[in-house]
PDB file of C-alpha atoms and ligand atoms in Angstrom:
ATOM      1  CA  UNK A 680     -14.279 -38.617   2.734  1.00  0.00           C
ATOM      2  CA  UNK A 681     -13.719 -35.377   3.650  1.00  0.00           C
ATOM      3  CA  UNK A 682     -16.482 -33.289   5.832  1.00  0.00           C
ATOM      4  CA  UNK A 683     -17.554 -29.992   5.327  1.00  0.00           C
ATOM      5  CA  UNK A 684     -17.897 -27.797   8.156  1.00  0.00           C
ATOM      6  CA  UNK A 685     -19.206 -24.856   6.697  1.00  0.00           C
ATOM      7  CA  UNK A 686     -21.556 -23.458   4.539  1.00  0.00           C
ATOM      8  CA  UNK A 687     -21.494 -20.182   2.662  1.00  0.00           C
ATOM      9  CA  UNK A 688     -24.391 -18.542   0.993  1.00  0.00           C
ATOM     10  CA  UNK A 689     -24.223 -16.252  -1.695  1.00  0.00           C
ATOM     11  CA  UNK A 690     -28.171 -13.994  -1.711  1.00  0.00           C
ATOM     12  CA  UNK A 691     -29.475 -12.239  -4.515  1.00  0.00           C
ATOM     13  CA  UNK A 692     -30.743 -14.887  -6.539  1.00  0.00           C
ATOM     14  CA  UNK A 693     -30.134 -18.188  -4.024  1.00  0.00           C
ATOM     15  CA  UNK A 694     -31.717 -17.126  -0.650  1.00  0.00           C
ATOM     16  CA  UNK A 695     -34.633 -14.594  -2.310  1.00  0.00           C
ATOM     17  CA  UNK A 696     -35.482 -13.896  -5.859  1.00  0.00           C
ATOM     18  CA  UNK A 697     -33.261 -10.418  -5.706  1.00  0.00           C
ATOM     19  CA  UNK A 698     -31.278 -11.360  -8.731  1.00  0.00           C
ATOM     20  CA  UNK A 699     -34.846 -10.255 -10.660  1.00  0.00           C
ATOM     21  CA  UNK A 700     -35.110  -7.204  -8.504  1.00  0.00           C
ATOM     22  CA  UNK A 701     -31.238  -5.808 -10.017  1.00  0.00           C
ATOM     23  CA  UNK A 702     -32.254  -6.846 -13.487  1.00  0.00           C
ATOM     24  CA  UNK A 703     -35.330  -4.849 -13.604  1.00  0.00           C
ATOM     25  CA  UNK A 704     -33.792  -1.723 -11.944  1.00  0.00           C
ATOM     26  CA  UNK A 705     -30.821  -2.311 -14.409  1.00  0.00           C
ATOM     27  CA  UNK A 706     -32.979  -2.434 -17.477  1.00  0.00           C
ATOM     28  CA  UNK A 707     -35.083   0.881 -16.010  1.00  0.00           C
ATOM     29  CA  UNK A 708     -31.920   2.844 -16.070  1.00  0.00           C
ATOM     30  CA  UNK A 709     -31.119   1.864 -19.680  1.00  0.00           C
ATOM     31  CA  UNK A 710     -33.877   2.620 -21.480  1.00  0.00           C
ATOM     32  CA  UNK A 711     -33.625   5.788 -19.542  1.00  0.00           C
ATOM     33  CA  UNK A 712     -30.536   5.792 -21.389  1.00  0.00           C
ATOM     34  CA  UNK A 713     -31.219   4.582 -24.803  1.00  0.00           C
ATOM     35  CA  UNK A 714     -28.800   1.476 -23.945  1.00  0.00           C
ATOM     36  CA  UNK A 715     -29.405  -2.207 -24.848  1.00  0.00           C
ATOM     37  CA  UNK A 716     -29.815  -4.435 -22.178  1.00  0.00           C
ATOM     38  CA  UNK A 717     -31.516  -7.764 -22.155  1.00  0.00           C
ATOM     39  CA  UNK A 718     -30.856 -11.072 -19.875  1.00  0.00           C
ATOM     40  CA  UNK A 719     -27.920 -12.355 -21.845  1.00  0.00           C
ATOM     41  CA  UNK A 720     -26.240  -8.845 -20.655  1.00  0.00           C
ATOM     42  CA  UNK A 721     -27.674  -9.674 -17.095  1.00  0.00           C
ATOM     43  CA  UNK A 722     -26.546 -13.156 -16.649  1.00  0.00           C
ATOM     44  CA  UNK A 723     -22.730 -11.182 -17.120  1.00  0.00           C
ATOM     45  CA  UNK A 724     -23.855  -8.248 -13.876  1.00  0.00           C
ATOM     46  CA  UNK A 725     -24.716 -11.089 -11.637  1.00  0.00           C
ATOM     47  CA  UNK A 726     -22.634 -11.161  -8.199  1.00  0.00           C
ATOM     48  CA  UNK A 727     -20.866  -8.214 -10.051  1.00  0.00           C
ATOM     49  CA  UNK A 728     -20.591  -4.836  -8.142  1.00  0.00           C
ATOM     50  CA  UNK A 729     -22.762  -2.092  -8.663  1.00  0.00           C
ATOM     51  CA  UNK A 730     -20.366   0.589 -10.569  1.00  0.00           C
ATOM     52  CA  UNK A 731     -18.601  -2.671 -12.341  1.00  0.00           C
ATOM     53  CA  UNK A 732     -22.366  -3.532 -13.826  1.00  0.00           C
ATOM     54  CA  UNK A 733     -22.803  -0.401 -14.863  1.00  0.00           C
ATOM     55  CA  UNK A 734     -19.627  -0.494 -16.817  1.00  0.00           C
ATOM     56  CA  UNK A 735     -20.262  -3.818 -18.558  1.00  0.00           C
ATOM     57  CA  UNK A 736     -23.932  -2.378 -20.186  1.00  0.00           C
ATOM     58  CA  UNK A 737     -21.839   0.391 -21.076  1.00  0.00           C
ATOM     59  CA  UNK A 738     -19.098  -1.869 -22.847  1.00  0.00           C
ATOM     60  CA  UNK A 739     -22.028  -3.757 -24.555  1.00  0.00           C
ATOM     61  CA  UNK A 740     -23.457  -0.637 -26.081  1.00  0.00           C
ATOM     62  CA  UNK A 741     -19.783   0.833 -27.221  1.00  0.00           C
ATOM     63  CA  UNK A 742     -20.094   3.283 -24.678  1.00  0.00           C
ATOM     64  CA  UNK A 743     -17.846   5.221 -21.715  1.00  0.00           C
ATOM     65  CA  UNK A 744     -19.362   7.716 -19.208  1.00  0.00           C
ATOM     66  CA  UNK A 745     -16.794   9.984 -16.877  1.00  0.00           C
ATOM     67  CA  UNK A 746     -16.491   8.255 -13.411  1.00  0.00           C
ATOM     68  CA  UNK A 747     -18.937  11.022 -11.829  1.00  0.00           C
ATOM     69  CA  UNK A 748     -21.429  10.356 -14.431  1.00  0.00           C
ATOM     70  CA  UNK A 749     -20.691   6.758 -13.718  1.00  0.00           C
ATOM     71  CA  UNK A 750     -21.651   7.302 -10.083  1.00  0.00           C
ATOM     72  CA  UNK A 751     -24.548   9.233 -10.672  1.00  0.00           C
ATOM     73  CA  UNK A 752     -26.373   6.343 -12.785  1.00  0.00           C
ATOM     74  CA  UNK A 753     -25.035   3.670 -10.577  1.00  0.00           C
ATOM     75  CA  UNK A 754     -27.098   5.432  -7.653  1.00  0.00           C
ATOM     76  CA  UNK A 755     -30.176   6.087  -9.938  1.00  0.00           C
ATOM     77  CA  UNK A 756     -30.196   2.471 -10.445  1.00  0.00           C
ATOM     78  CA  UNK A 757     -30.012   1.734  -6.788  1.00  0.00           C
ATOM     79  CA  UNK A 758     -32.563   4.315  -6.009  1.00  0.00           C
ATOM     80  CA  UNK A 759     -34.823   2.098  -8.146  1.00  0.00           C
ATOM     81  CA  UNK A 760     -33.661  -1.026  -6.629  1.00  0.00           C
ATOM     82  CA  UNK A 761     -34.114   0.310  -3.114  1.00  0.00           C
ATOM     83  CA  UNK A 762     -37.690   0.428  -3.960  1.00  0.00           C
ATOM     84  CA  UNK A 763     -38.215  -2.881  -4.990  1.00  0.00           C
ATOM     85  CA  UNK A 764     -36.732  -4.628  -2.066  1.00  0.00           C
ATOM     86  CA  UNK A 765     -38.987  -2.354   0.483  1.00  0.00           C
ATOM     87  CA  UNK A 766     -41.690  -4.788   0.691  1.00  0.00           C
ATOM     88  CA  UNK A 767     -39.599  -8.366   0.492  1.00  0.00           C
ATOM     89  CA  UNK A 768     -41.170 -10.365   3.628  1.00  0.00           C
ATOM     90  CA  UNK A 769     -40.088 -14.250   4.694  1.00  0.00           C
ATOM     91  CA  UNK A 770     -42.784 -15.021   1.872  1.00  0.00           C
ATOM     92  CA  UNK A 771     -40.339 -14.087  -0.254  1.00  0.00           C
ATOM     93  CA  UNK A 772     -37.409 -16.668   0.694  1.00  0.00           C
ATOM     94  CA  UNK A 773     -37.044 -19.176  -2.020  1.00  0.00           C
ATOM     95  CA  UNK A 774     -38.439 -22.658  -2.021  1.00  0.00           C
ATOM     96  CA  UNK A 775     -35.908 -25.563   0.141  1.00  0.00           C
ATOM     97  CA  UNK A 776     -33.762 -22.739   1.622  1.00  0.00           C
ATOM     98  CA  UNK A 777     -35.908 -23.057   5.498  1.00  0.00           C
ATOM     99  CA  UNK A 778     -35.630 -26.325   5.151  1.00  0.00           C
ATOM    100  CA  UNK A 779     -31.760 -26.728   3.790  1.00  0.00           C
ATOM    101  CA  UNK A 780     -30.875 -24.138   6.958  1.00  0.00           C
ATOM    102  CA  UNK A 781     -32.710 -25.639   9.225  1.00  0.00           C
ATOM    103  CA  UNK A 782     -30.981 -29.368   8.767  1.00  0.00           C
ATOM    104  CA  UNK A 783     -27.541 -28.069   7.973  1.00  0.00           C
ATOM    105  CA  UNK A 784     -27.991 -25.928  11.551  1.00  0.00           C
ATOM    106  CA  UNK A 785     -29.425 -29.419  13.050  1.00  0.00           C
ATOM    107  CA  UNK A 786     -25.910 -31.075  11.764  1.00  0.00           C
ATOM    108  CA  UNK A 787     -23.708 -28.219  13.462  1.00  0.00           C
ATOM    109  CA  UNK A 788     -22.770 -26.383  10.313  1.00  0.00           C
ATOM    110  CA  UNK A 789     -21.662 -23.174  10.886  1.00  0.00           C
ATOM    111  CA  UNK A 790     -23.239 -20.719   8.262  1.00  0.00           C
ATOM    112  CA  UNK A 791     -22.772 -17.176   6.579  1.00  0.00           C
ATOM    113  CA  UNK A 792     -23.506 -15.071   3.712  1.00  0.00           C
ATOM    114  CA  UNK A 793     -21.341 -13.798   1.190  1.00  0.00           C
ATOM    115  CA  UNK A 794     -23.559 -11.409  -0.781  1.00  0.00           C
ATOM    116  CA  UNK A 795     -21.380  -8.133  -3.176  1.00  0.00           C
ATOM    117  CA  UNK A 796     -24.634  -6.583  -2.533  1.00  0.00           C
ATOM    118  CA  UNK A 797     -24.571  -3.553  -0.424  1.00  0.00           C
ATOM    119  CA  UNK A 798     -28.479  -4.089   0.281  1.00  0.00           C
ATOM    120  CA  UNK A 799     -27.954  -7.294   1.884  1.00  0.00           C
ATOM    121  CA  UNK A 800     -28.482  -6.021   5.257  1.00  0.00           C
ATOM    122  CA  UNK A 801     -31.906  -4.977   4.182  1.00  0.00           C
ATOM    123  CA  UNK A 802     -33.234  -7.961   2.660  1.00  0.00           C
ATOM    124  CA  UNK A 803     -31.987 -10.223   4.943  1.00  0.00           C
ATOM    125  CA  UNK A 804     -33.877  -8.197   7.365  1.00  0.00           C
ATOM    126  CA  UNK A 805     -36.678  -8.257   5.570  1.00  0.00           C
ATOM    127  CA  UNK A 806     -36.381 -11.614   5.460  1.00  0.00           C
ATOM    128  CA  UNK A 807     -36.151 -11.693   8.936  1.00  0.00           C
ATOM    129  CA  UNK A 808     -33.346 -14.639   8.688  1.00  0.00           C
ATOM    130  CA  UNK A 809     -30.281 -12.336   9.700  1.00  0.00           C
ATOM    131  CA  UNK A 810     -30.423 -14.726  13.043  1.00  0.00           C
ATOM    132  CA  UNK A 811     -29.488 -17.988  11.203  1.00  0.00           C
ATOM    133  CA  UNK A 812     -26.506 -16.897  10.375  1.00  0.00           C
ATOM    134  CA  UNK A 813     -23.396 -16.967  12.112  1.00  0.00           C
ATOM    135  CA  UNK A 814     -21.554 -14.215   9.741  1.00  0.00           C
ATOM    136  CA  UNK A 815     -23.141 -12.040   7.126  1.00  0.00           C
ATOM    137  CA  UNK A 816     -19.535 -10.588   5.070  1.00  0.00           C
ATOM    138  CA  UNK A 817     -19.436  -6.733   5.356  1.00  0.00           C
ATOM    139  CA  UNK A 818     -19.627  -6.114   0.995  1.00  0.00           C
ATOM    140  CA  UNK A 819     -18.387  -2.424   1.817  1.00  0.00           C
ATOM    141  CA  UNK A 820     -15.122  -4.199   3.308  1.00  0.00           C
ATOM    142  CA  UNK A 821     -14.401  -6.467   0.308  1.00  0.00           C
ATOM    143  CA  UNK A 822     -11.484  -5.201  -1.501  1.00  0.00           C
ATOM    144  CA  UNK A 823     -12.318  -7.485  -4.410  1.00  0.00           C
ATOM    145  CA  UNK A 824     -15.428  -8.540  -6.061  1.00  0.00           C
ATOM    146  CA  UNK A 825     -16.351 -12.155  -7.000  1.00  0.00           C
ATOM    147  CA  UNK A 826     -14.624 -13.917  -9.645  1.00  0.00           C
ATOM    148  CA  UNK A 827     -12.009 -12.996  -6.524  1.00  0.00           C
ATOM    149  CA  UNK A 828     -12.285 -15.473  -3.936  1.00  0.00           C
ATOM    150  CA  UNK A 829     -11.863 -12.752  -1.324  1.00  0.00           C
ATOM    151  CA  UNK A 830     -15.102 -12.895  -0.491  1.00  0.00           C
ATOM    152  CA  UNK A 831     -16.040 -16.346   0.120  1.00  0.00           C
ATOM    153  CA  UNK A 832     -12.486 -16.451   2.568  1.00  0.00           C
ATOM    154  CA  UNK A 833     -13.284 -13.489   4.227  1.00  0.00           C
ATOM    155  CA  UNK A 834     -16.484 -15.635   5.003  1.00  0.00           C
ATOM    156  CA  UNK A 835     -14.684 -18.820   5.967  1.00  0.00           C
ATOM    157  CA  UNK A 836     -12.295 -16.811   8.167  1.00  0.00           C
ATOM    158  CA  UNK A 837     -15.258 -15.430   9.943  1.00  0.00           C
ATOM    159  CA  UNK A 838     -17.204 -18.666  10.553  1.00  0.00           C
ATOM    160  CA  UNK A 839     -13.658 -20.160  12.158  1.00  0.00           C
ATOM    161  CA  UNK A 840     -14.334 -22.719   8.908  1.00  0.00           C
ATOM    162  CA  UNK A 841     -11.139 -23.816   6.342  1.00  0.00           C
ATOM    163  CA  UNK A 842     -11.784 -23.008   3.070  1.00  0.00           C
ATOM    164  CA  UNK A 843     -11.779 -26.434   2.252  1.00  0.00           C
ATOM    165  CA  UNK A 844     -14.229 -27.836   4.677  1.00  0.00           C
ATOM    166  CA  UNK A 845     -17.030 -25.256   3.134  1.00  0.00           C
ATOM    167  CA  UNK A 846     -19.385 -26.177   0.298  1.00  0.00           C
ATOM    168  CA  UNK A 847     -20.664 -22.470  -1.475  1.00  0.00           C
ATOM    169  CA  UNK A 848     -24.027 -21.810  -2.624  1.00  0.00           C
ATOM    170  CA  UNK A 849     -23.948 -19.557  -5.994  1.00  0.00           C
ATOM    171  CA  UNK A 850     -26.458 -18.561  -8.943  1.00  0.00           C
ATOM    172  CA  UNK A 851     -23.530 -16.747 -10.489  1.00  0.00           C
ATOM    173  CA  UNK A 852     -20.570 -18.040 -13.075  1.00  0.00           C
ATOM    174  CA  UNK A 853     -18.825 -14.896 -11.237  1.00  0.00           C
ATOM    175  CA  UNK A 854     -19.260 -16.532  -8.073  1.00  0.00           C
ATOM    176  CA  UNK A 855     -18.963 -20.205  -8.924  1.00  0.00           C
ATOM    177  CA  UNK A 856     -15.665 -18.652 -10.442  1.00  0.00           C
ATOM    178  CA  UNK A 857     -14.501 -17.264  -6.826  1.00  0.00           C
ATOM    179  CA  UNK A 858     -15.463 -20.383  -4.934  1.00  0.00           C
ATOM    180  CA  UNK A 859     -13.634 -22.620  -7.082  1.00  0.00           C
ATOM    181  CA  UNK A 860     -10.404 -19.874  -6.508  1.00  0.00           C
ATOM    182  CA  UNK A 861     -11.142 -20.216  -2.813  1.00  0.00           C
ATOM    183  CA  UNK A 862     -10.553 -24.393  -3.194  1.00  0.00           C
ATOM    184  CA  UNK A 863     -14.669 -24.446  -2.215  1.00  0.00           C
ATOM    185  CA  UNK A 864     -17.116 -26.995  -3.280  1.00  0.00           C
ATOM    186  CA  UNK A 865     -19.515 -24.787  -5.299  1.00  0.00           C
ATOM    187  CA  UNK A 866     -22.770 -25.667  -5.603  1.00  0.00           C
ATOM    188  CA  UNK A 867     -24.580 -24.005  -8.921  1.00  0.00           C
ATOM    189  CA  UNK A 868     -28.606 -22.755  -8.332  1.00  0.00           C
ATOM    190  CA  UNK A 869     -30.161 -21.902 -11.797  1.00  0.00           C
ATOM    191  CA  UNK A 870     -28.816 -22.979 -15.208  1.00  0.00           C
ATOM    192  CA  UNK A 871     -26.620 -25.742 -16.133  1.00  0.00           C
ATOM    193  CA  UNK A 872     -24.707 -23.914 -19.272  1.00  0.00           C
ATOM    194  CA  UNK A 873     -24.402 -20.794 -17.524  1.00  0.00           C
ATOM    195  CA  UNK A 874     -22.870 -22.568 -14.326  1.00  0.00           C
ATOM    196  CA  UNK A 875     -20.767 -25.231 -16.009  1.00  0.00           C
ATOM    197  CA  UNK A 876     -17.912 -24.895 -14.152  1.00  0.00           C
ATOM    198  CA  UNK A 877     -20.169 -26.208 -10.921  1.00  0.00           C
ATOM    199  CA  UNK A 878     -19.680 -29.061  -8.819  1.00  0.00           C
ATOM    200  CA  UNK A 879     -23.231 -29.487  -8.764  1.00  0.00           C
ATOM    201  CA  UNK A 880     -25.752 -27.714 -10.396  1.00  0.00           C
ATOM    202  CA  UNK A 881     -30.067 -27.683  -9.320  1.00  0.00           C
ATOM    203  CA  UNK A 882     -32.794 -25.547 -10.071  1.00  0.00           C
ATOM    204  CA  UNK A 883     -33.483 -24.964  -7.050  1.00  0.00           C
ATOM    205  CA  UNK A 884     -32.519 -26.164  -3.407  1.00  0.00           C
ATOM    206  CA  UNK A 885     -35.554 -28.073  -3.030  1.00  0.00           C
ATOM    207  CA  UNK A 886     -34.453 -31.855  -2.349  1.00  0.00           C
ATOM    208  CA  UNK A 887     -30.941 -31.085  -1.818  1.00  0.00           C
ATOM    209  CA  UNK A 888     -30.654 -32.211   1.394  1.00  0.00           C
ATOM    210  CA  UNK A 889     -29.845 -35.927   0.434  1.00  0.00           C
ATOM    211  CA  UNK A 890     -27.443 -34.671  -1.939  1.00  0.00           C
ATOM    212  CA  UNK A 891     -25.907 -32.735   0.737  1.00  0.00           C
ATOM    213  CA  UNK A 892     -25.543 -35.724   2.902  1.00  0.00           C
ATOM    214  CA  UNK A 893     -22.864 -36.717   1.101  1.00  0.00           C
ATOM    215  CA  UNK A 894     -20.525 -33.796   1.544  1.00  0.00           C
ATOM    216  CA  UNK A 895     -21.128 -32.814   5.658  1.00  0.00           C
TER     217      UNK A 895
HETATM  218  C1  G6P B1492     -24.988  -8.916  -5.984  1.00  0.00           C
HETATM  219  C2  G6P B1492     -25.874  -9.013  -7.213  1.00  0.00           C
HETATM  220  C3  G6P B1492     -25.439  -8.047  -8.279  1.00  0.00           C
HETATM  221  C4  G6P B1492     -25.305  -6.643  -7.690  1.00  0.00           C
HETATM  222  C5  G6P B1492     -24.311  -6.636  -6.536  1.00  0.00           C
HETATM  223  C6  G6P B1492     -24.174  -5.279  -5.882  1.00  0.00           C
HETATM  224  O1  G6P B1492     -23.770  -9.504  -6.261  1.00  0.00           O
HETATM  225  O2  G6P B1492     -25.826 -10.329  -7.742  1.00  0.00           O
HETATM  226  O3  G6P B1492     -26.411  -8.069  -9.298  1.00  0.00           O
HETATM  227  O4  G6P B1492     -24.865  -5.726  -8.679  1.00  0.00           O
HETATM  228  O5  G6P B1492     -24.762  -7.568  -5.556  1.00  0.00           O
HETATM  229  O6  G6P B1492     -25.395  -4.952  -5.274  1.00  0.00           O
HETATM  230  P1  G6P B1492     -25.758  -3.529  -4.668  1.00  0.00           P
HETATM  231  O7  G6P B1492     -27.080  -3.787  -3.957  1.00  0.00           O
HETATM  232  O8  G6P B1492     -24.663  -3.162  -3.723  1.00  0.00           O
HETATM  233  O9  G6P B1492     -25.884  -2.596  -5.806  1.00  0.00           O
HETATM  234 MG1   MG B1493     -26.442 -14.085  -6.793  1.00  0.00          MG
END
């Protein structure tokens, strides 16, 4: 069988519980608004860029702004995010993901997050984990946004890794999407339904490890 080499993280919503942090800021901004938006919109935004989020709540709600208007809300909403990631510490990295590191580090797997988020500097500072990995993707450099694989190669590329050889780590369809278009094994985090198109999908990465066993 074939062993994977590499292992590519996406954040928001798989290393921390950011994924709560957009959807709050999100829903802020449009009842500012008078726009609908409720988690059924969300599960749509997530791994989705920040002006491309913006435009699906607006498609929801029959609605089109001018691009500078567009802007200006986008950064509201980030102003408001910004906020809510100020006080993330390592308390804040979700349950298995020390341990999962630690033993995919212990079997020589290179490692590196692929994150659309333009914050992910910050929280993985916060998080104080910027260390274990071996390539954080620039998001400002991505050309493409996730369902695009472009991401998730750019990663691959960077950890020296073939696409192939890396198993992906996703709480998005956007993203499980992209890793399957990148010829990754794509591991789902979160719901079953929403992630069908999974290799795998867990709750959580708690107890993954033997799983995992199989594929490195
Ligand atoms: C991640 C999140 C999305 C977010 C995007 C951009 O992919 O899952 O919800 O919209 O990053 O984040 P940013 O922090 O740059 O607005
Ligand atoms: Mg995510």
């Amino acid at each position: 069988m074939l062993r994977r080499k590499g292992a590519i993280f996406d954040l928001d919503g798989v290393i921390t519980d950011t994924a709560k942090y957009h959807y709050l800021a999100w829903k802020r901004l449009a009842s500012e608004l008078g726009l609908y938006f409720d988690e059924k919109i969300n599960e749509r935004l997530k791994g989705i860029g920040r002006l491309e989020s913006l435009e699906i709540i607006l498609e929801e709600n029959g609605q089109n702004f001018s691009h500078q208007e567009k802007e200006y809300y986008a950064n509201r909403k980030n102003q408001y995010y910004v906020e809510m990631i100020k006080n993330i510490t390592p308390k804040d990295i979700l349950p298995g993901v020390t341990n999962l590191i630690a033993t995919l580090k212990a079997w020589g797997v290179k490692l590196a997050v692929a994150s659309a988020s333009k914050n992910a500097p910050t929280v993985l500072k916060n998080l104080r984990i910027i260390e274990w990995f071996d390539h954080v993707v620039d998001a400002g450099r991505i050309k493409k946004g996730k369902p695009d694989p472009e991401i998730f190669l750019v990663a691959a590329q960077n950890i020296g890794v073939k696409p192939w050889e890396c198993v992906g780590f996703e709480d998005s369809a956007a993203g499980i999407e992209a890793l399957k278009r990148a010829g990754m094994l794509a591991v789902g985090i979160g719901d079953k339904e929403a992630l069908k198109d999974a290799d795998l999908v867990v709750k959580d990465l708690t107890f993954i490890t033997p799983i995992l066993e199989l594929f490195f």
